[in-house]
Amino acid sequence: MIFYQLTINGMISPEQMEKYLISLMDNQWKGYFIKIKMRLLQQLKTMFNKYPELLYLSDDFRNECQIMIQKIIDNYIKQEQYQLRK
């Protein structure tokens, strides 16, 4: 389908072909960016799970803060997964 659109757009108007190629690249880079963010969030989550002492929190509220941070990271991961499926 992409080849067909490139051929048709290229034959009809080089300007349209250029716009189409730019839109393809934009979407591709957006996908790469989302994947990078997902990887970083997953690594951050792993780090907090393995090394909760890195939170540098007082022992009184450490568990509550860790749970809150995990929920925030989980929500961001869900949002990014949704963006990848779009």
PDB file of N, CA and C in Angstrom:
ATOM      1  N   MET A   1       0.822  -1.187   0.000  1.00  0.00           N
ATOM      2  CA  MET A   1       0.000   0.000   0.000  1.00  0.00           C
ATOM      3  C   MET A   1       0.871   1.258   0.000  1.00  0.00           C
ATOM      4  N   ILE A   2       1.953   1.258   0.781  1.00  0.00           N
ATOM      5  CA  ILE A   2       2.823   2.430   0.814  1.00  0.00           C
ATOM      6  C   ILE A   2       3.446   2.657  -0.557  1.00  0.00           C
ATOM      7  N   PHE A   3       3.885   1.571  -1.198  1.00  0.00           N
ATOM      8  CA  PHE A   3       4.481   1.709  -2.528  1.00  0.00           C
ATOM      9  C   PHE A   3       3.471   2.291  -3.510  1.00  0.00           C
ATOM     10  N   TYR A   4       2.235   1.813  -3.437  1.00  0.00           N
ATOM     11  CA  TYR A   4       1.173   2.324  -4.311  1.00  0.00           C
ATOM     12  C   TYR A   4       0.970   3.818  -4.084  1.00  0.00           C
ATOM     13  N   GLN A   5       0.870   4.233  -2.819  1.00  0.00           N
ATOM     14  CA  GLN A   5       0.658   5.649  -2.521  1.00  0.00           C
ATOM     15  C   GLN A   5       1.849   6.493  -2.956  1.00  0.00           C
ATOM     16  N   LEU A   6       3.057   5.976  -2.770  1.00  0.00           N
ATOM     17  CA  LEU A   6       4.240   6.710  -3.220  1.00  0.00           C
ATOM     18  C   LEU A   6       4.237   6.888  -4.730  1.00  0.00           C
ATOM     19  N   THR A   7       3.888   5.831  -5.439  1.00  0.00           N
ATOM     20  CA  THR A   7       3.860   5.892  -6.901  1.00  0.00           C
ATOM     21  C   THR A   7       2.799   6.867  -7.383  1.00  0.00           C
ATOM     22  N   ILE A   8       1.584   6.736  -6.862  1.00  0.00           N
ATOM     23  CA  ILE A   8       0.489   7.616  -7.287  1.00  0.00           C
ATOM     24  C   ILE A   8       0.795   9.065  -6.918  1.00  0.00           C
ATOM     25  N   ASN A   9       1.201   9.313  -5.677  1.00  0.00           N
ATOM     26  CA  ASN A   9       1.509  10.685  -5.265  1.00  0.00           C
ATOM     27  C   ASN A   9       2.689  11.249  -6.038  1.00  0.00           C
ATOM     28  N   GLY A  10       3.682  10.415  -6.326  1.00  0.00           N
ATOM     29  CA  GLY A  10       4.843  10.875  -7.073  1.00  0.00           C
ATOM     30  C   GLY A  10       4.509  11.204  -8.513  1.00  0.00           C
ATOM     31  N   MET A  11       3.598  10.440  -9.112  1.00  0.00           N
ATOM     32  CA  MET A  11       3.217  10.688 -10.497  1.00  0.00           C
ATOM     33  C   MET A  11       2.316  11.916 -10.601  1.00  0.00           C
ATOM     34  N   ILE A  12       1.448  12.097  -9.630  1.00  0.00           N
ATOM     35  CA  ILE A  12       0.507  13.216  -9.686  1.00  0.00           C
ATOM     36  C   ILE A  12       1.205  14.524  -9.346  1.00  0.00           C
ATOM     37  N   SER A  13       1.935  14.520  -8.227  1.00  0.00           N
ATOM     38  CA  SER A  13       2.542  15.765  -7.783  1.00  0.00           C
ATOM     39  C   SER A  13       3.754  15.470  -6.901  1.00  0.00           C
ATOM     40  N   PRO A  14       4.917  15.921  -7.308  1.00  0.00           N
ATOM     41  CA  PRO A  14       6.097  15.711  -6.465  1.00  0.00           C
ATOM     42  C   PRO A  14       5.952  16.363  -5.079  1.00  0.00           C
ATOM     43  N   GLU A  15       5.231  17.492  -5.007  1.00  0.00           N
ATOM     44  CA  GLU A  15       5.021  18.152  -3.720  1.00  0.00           C
ATOM     45  C   GLU A  15       4.208  17.259  -2.789  1.00  0.00           C
ATOM     46  N   GLN A  16       3.187  16.601  -3.347  1.00  0.00           N
ATOM     47  CA  GLN A  16       2.363  15.694  -2.546  1.00  0.00           C
ATOM     48  C   GLN A  16       3.189  14.501  -2.068  1.00  0.00           C
ATOM     49  N   MET A  17       4.065  14.009  -2.943  1.00  0.00           N
ATOM     50  CA  MET A  17       4.916  12.885  -2.558  1.00  0.00           C
ATOM     51  C   MET A  17       5.834  13.300  -1.413  1.00  0.00           C
ATOM     52  N   GLU A  18       6.369  14.506  -1.496  1.00  0.00           N
ATOM     53  CA  GLU A  18       7.244  14.993  -0.434  1.00  0.00           C
ATOM     54  C   GLU A  18       6.478  15.099   0.887  1.00  0.00           C
ATOM     55  N   LYS A  19       5.268  15.639   0.844  1.00  0.00           N
ATOM     56  CA  LYS A  19       4.444  15.743   2.055  1.00  0.00           C
ATOM     57  C   LYS A  19       4.136  14.361   2.622  1.00  0.00           C
ATOM     58  N   TYR A  20       3.844  13.419   1.729  1.00  0.00           N
ATOM     59  CA  TYR A  20       3.525  12.061   2.174  1.00  0.00           C
ATOM     60  C   TYR A  20       4.737  11.412   2.844  1.00  0.00           C
ATOM     61  N   LEU A  21       5.918  11.562   2.251  1.00  0.00           N
ATOM     62  CA  LEU A  21       7.135  10.990   2.835  1.00  0.00           C
ATOM     63  C   LEU A  21       7.448  11.624   4.192  1.00  0.00           C
ATOM     64  N   ILE A  22       7.246  12.927   4.302  1.00  0.00           N
ATOM     65  CA  ILE A  22       7.479  13.607   5.578  1.00  0.00           C
ATOM     66  C   ILE A  22       6.518  13.087   6.636  1.00  0.00           C
ATOM     67  N   SER A  23       5.257  12.883   6.255  1.00  0.00           N
ATOM     68  CA  SER A  23       4.287  12.364   7.234  1.00  0.00           C
ATOM     69  C   SER A  23       4.646  10.940   7.655  1.00  0.00           C
ATOM     70  N   LEU A  24       5.154  10.127   6.715  1.00  0.00           N
ATOM     71  CA  LEU A  24       5.592   8.777   7.077  1.00  0.00           C
ATOM     72  C   LEU A  24       6.741   8.829   8.079  1.00  0.00           C
ATOM     73  N   MET A  25       7.706   9.691   7.817  1.00  0.00           N
ATOM     74  CA  MET A  25       8.846   9.819   8.719  1.00  0.00           C
ATOM     75  C   MET A  25       8.411  10.331  10.087  1.00  0.00           C
ATOM     76  N   ASP A  26       7.492  11.290  10.091  1.00  0.00           N
ATOM     77  CA  ASP A  26       7.007  11.843  11.355  1.00  0.00           C
ATOM     78  C   ASP A  26       6.369  10.749  12.198  1.00  0.00           C
ATOM     79  N   ASN A  27       5.526   9.943  11.581  1.00  0.00           N
ATOM     80  CA  ASN A  27       4.872   8.856  12.313  1.00  0.00           C
ATOM     81  C   ASN A  27       5.887   7.823  12.791  1.00  0.00           C
ATOM     82  N   GLN A  28       6.872   7.541  11.967  1.00  0.00           N
ATOM     83  CA  GLN A  28       7.890   6.559  12.336  1.00  0.00           C
ATOM     84  C   GLN A  28       8.705   7.065  13.525  1.00  0.00           C
ATOM     85  N   TRP A  29       9.109   8.332  13.497  1.00  0.00           N
ATOM     86  CA  TRP A  29       9.886   8.891  14.608  1.00  0.00           C
ATOM     87  C   TRP A  29       9.061   8.963  15.878  1.00  0.00           C
ATOM     88  N   LYS A  30       7.767   9.242  15.727  1.00  0.00           N
ATOM     89  CA  LYS A  30       6.890   9.275  16.896  1.00  0.00           C
ATOM     90  C   LYS A  30       6.853   7.898  17.550  1.00  0.00           C
ATOM     91  N   GLY A  31       6.780   6.853  16.736  1.00  0.00           N
ATOM     92  CA  GLY A  31       6.797   5.488  17.257  1.00  0.00           C
ATOM     93  C   GLY A  31       8.097   5.162  17.971  1.00  0.00           C
ATOM     94  N   TYR A  32       9.228   5.589  17.379  1.00  0.00           N
ATOM     95  CA  TYR A  32      10.525   5.363  18.020  1.00  0.00           C
ATOM     96  C   TYR A  32      10.598   6.077  19.370  1.00  0.00           C
ATOM     97  N   PHE A  33      10.128   7.321  19.395  1.00  0.00           N
ATOM     98  CA  PHE A  33      10.172   8.102  20.630  1.00  0.00           C
ATOM     99  C   PHE A  33       9.340   7.445  21.727  1.00  0.00           C
ATOM    100  N   ILE A  34       8.166   6.957  21.371  1.00  0.00           N
ATOM    101  CA  ILE A  34       7.305   6.287  22.350  1.00  0.00           C
ATOM    102  C   ILE A  34       7.986   5.020  22.864  1.00  0.00           C
ATOM    103  N   LYS A  35       8.629   4.262  21.978  1.00  0.00           N
ATOM    104  CA  LYS A  35       9.326   3.042  22.406  1.00  0.00           C
ATOM    105  C   LYS A  35      10.476   3.360  23.357  1.00  0.00           C
ATOM    106  N   ILE A  36      11.189   4.441  23.083  1.00  0.00           N
ATOM    107  CA  ILE A  36      12.286   4.839  23.969  1.00  0.00           C
ATOM    108  C   ILE A  36      11.742   5.220  25.337  1.00  0.00           C
ATOM    109  N   LYS A  37      10.652   5.989  25.364  1.00  0.00           N
ATOM    110  CA  LYS A  37      10.051   6.361  26.647  1.00  0.00           C
ATOM    111  C   LYS A  37       9.575   5.136  27.404  1.00  0.00           C
ATOM    112  N   MET A  38       8.997   4.184  26.683  1.00  0.00           N
ATOM    113  CA  MET A  38       8.533   2.951  27.330  1.00  0.00           C
ATOM    114  C   MET A  38       9.705   2.219  27.971  1.00  0.00           C
ATOM    115  N   ARG A  39      10.797   2.103  27.246  1.00  0.00           N
ATOM    116  CA  ARG A  39      11.972   1.407  27.764  1.00  0.00           C
ATOM    117  C   ARG A  39      12.497   2.095  29.021  1.00  0.00           C
ATOM    118  N   LEU A  40      12.567   3.422  28.982  1.00  0.00           N
ATOM    119  CA  LEU A  40      13.044   4.164  30.152  1.00  0.00           C
ATOM    120  C   LEU A  40      12.124   3.980  31.354  1.00  0.00           C
ATOM    121  N   LEU A  41      10.825   4.033  31.114  1.00  0.00           N
ATOM    122  CA  LEU A  41       9.878   3.843  32.218  1.00  0.00           C
ATOM    123  C   LEU A  41       9.989   2.443  32.810  1.00  0.00           C
ATOM    124  N   GLN A  42      10.142   1.448  31.948  1.00  0.00           N
ATOM    125  CA  GLN A  42      10.257   0.083  32.444  1.00  0.00           C
ATOM    126  C   GLN A  42      11.549  -0.100  33.241  1.00  0.00           C
ATOM    127  N   GLN A  43      12.631   0.526  32.788  1.00  0.00           N
ATOM    128  CA  GLN A  43      13.891   0.436  33.525  1.00  0.00           C
ATOM    129  C   GLN A  43      13.797   1.159  34.866  1.00  0.00           C
ATOM    130  N   LEU A  44      13.114   2.288  34.867  1.00  0.00           N
ATOM    131  CA  LEU A  44      12.913   3.024  36.111  1.00  0.00           C
ATOM    132  C   LEU A  44      12.102   2.201  37.104  1.00  0.00           C
ATOM    133  N   LYS A  45      11.065   1.557  36.600  1.00  0.00           N
ATOM    134  CA  LYS A  45      10.237   0.703  37.454  1.00  0.00           C
ATOM    135  C   LYS A  45      11.070  -0.451  38.021  1.00  0.00           C
ATOM    136  N   THR A  46      11.877  -1.068  37.188  1.00  0.00           N
ATOM    137  CA  THR A  46      12.739  -2.161  37.631  1.00  0.00           C
ATOM    138  C   THR A  46      13.725  -1.681  38.693  1.00  0.00           C
ATOM    139  N   MET A  47      14.274  -0.502  38.460  1.00  0.00           N
ATOM    140  CA  MET A  47      15.230   0.041  39.419  1.00  0.00           C
ATOM    141  C   MET A  47      14.572   0.257  40.786  1.00  0.00           C
ATOM    142  N   PHE A  48      13.378   0.815  40.797  1.00  0.00           N
ATOM    143  CA  PHE A  48      12.697   1.047  42.068  1.00  0.00           C
ATOM    144  C   PHE A  48      12.273  -0.251  42.735  1.00  0.00           C
ATOM    145  N   ASN A  49      11.957  -1.256  41.931  1.00  0.00           N
ATOM    146  CA  ASN A  49      11.597  -2.546  42.524  1.00  0.00           C
ATOM    147  C   ASN A  49      12.811  -3.241  43.134  1.00  0.00           C
ATOM    148  N   LYS A  50      13.945  -3.171  42.449  1.00  0.00           N
ATOM    149  CA  LYS A  50      15.143  -3.861  42.933  1.00  0.00           C
ATOM    150  C   LYS A  50      15.841  -3.103  44.050  1.00  0.00           C
ATOM    151  N   TYR A  51      15.827  -1.781  43.944  1.00  0.00           N
ATOM    152  CA  TYR A  51      16.592  -0.963  44.892  1.00  0.00           C
ATOM    153  C   TYR A  51      15.723   0.136  45.500  1.00  0.00           C
ATOM    154  N   PRO A  52      14.767  -0.223  46.333  1.00  0.00           N
ATOM    155  CA  PRO A  52      13.880   0.805  46.896  1.00  0.00           C
ATOM    156  C   PRO A  52      14.618   1.816  47.768  1.00  0.00           C
ATOM    157  N   GLU A  53      15.789   1.446  48.261  1.00  0.00           N
ATOM    158  CA  GLU A  53      16.545   2.395  49.091  1.00  0.00           C
ATOM    159  C   GLU A  53      17.042   3.590  48.279  1.00  0.00           C
ATOM    160  N   LEU A  54      17.016   3.477  46.941  1.00  0.00           N
ATOM    161  CA  LEU A  54      17.424   4.598  46.096  1.00  0.00           C
ATOM    162  C   LEU A  54      16.443   5.762  46.160  1.00  0.00           C
ATOM    163  N   LEU A  55      15.301   5.532  46.755  1.00  0.00           N
ATOM    164  CA  LEU A  55      14.310   6.599  46.853  1.00  0.00           C
ATOM    165  C   LEU A  55      14.732   7.678  47.848  1.00  0.00           C
ATOM    166  N   TYR A  56      15.673   7.355  48.709  1.00  0.00           N
ATOM    167  CA  TYR A  56      16.167   8.299  49.716  1.00  0.00           C
ATOM    168  C   TYR A  56      15.039   8.917  50.531  1.00  0.00           C
ATOM    169  N   LEU A  57      14.132   8.094  50.949  1.00  0.00           N
ATOM    170  CA  LEU A  57      13.021   8.565  51.764  1.00  0.00           C
ATOM    171  C   LEU A  57      13.216   8.102  53.195  1.00  0.00           C
ATOM    172  N   SER A  58      12.560   8.787  54.074  1.00  0.00           N
ATOM    173  CA  SER A  58      12.614   8.320  55.459  1.00  0.00           C
ATOM    174  C   SER A  58      11.903   6.976  55.538  1.00  0.00           C
ATOM    175  N   ASP A  59      12.282   6.179  56.479  1.00  0.00           N
ATOM    176  CA  ASP A  59      11.682   4.855  56.617  1.00  0.00           C
ATOM    177  C   ASP A  59      10.199   4.921  56.958  1.00  0.00           C
ATOM    178  N   ASP A  60       9.763   6.030  57.529  1.00  0.00           N
ATOM    179  CA  ASP A  60       8.360   6.154  57.936  1.00  0.00           C
ATOM    180  C   ASP A  60       7.408   6.079  56.748  1.00  0.00           C
ATOM    181  N   PHE A  61       7.765   6.728  55.643  1.00  0.00           N
ATOM    182  CA  PHE A  61       6.849   6.820  54.504  1.00  0.00           C
ATOM    183  C   PHE A  61       7.375   6.114  53.262  1.00  0.00           C
ATOM    184  N   ARG A  62       8.405   5.326  53.414  1.00  0.00           N
ATOM    185  CA  ARG A  62       9.030   4.686  52.257  1.00  0.00           C
ATOM    186  C   ARG A  62       8.045   3.817  51.479  1.00  0.00           C
ATOM    187  N   ASN A  63       7.301   2.963  52.152  1.00  0.00           N
ATOM    188  CA  ASN A  63       6.369   2.061  51.460  1.00  0.00           C
ATOM    189  C   ASN A  63       5.287   2.829  50.727  1.00  0.00           C
ATOM    190  N   GLU A  64       4.711   3.840  51.379  1.00  0.00           N
ATOM    191  CA  GLU A  64       3.658   4.625  50.734  1.00  0.00           C
ATOM    192  C   GLU A  64       4.188   5.344  49.494  1.00  0.00           C
ATOM    193  N   CYS A  65       5.372   5.917  49.617  1.00  0.00           N
ATOM    194  CA  CYS A  65       5.953   6.627  48.476  1.00  0.00           C
ATOM    195  C   CYS A  65       6.318   5.667  47.344  1.00  0.00           C
ATOM    196  N   GLN A  66       6.811   4.506  47.696  1.00  0.00           N
ATOM    197  CA  GLN A  66       7.161   3.536  46.663  1.00  0.00           C
ATOM    198  C   GLN A  66       5.913   3.083  45.916  1.00  0.00           C
ATOM    199  N   ILE A  67       4.831   2.848  46.636  1.00  0.00           N
ATOM    200  CA  ILE A  67       3.572   2.456  45.992  1.00  0.00           C
ATOM    201  C   ILE A  67       3.082   3.569  45.075  1.00  0.00           C
ATOM    202  N   MET A  68       3.167   4.799  45.535  1.00  0.00           N
ATOM    203  CA  MET A  68       2.719   5.929  44.731  1.00  0.00           C
ATOM    204  C   MET A  68       3.561   6.063  43.462  1.00  0.00           C
ATOM    205  N   ILE A  69       4.867   5.941  43.589  1.00  0.00           N
ATOM    206  CA  ILE A  69       5.745   6.029  42.418  1.00  0.00           C
ATOM    207  C   ILE A  69       5.452   4.890  41.447  1.00  0.00           C
ATOM    208  N   GLN A  70       5.220   3.688  41.962  1.00  0.00           N
ATOM    209  CA  GLN A  70       4.892   2.549  41.098  1.00  0.00           C
ATOM    210  C   GLN A  70       3.597   2.801  40.331  1.00  0.00           C
ATOM    211  N   LYS A  71       2.608   3.362  40.991  1.00  0.00           N
ATOM    212  CA  LYS A  71       1.334   3.652  40.316  1.00  0.00           C
ATOM    213  C   LYS A  71       1.520   4.685  39.214  1.00  0.00           C
ATOM    214  N   ILE A  72       2.308   5.705  39.490  1.00  0.00           N
ATOM    215  CA  ILE A  72       2.565   6.732  38.475  1.00  0.00           C
ATOM    216  C   ILE A  72       3.271   6.119  37.273  1.00  0.00           C
ATOM    217  N   ILE A  73       4.302   5.330  37.518  1.00  0.00           N
ATOM    218  CA  ILE A  73       5.036   4.687  36.420  1.00  0.00           C
ATOM    219  C   ILE A  73       4.119   3.747  35.651  1.00  0.00           C
ATOM    220  N   ASP A  74       3.310   2.958  36.350  1.00  0.00           N
ATOM    221  CA  ASP A  74       2.378   2.044  35.677  1.00  0.00           C
ATOM    222  C   ASP A  74       1.399   2.801  34.797  1.00  0.00           C
ATOM    223  N   ASN A  75       0.895   3.934  35.280  1.00  0.00           N
ATOM    224  CA  ASN A  75      -0.036   4.730  34.479  1.00  0.00           C
ATOM    225  C   ASN A  75       0.633   5.262  33.223  1.00  0.00           C
ATOM    226  N   TYR A  76       1.872   5.746  33.350  1.00  0.00           N
ATOM    227  CA  TYR A  76       2.590   6.224  32.175  1.00  0.00           C
ATOM    228  C   TYR A  76       2.848   5.097  31.188  1.00  0.00           C
ATOM    229  N   ILE A  77       3.202   3.936  31.679  1.00  0.00           N
ATOM    230  CA  ILE A  77       3.439   2.794  30.792  1.00  0.00           C
ATOM    231  C   ILE A  77       2.160   2.439  30.044  1.00  0.00           C
ATOM    232  N   LYS A  78       1.029   2.434  30.727  1.00  0.00           N
ATOM    233  CA  LYS A  78      -0.250   2.143  30.060  1.00  0.00           C
ATOM    234  C   LYS A  78      -0.557   3.181  28.990  1.00  0.00           C
ATOM    235  N   GLN A  79      -0.305   4.451  29.292  1.00  0.00           N
ATOM    236  CA  GLN A  79      -0.547   5.501  28.304  1.00  0.00           C
ATOM    237  C   GLN A  79       0.345   5.329  27.084  1.00  0.00           C
ATOM    238  N   GLU A  80       1.595   5.009  27.304  1.00  0.00           N
ATOM    239  CA  GLU A  80       2.516   4.833  26.185  1.00  0.00           C
ATOM    240  C   GLU A  80       2.157   3.594  25.364  1.00  0.00           C
ATOM    241  N   GLN A  81       1.710   2.534  26.015  1.00  0.00           N
ATOM    242  CA  GLN A  81       1.273   1.345  25.281  1.00  0.00           C
ATOM    243  C   GLN A  81       0.071   1.683  24.412  1.00  0.00           C
ATOM    244  N   TYR A  82      -0.828   2.489  24.925  1.00  0.00           N
ATOM    245  CA  TYR A  82      -1.987   2.924  24.137  1.00  0.00           C
ATOM    246  C   TYR A  82      -1.517   3.726  22.923  1.00  0.00           C
ATOM    247  N   GLN A  83      -0.542   4.626  23.125  1.00  0.00           N
ATOM    248  CA  GLN A  83      -0.026   5.422  22.015  1.00  0.00           C
ATOM    249  C   GLN A  83       0.619   4.541  20.950  1.00  0.00           C
ATOM    250  N   LEU A  84       1.289   3.476  21.369  1.00  0.00           N
ATOM    251  CA  LEU A  84       1.909   2.564  20.402  1.00  0.00           C
ATOM    252  C   LEU A  84       0.870   1.845  19.560  1.00  0.00           C
ATOM    253  N   ARG A  85      -0.272   1.515  20.162  1.00  0.00           N
ATOM    254  CA  ARG A  85      -1.314   0.789  19.425  1.00  0.00           C
ATOM    255  C   ARG A  85      -2.084   1.681  18.471  1.00  0.00           C
ATOM    256  N   LYS A  86      -2.061   2.996  18.700  1.00  0.00           N
ATOM    257  CA  LYS A  86      -2.808   3.926  17.845  1.00  0.00           C
ATOM    258  C   LYS A  86      -2.250   3.985  16.453  1.00  0.00           C
TER     259      LYS A  86
END
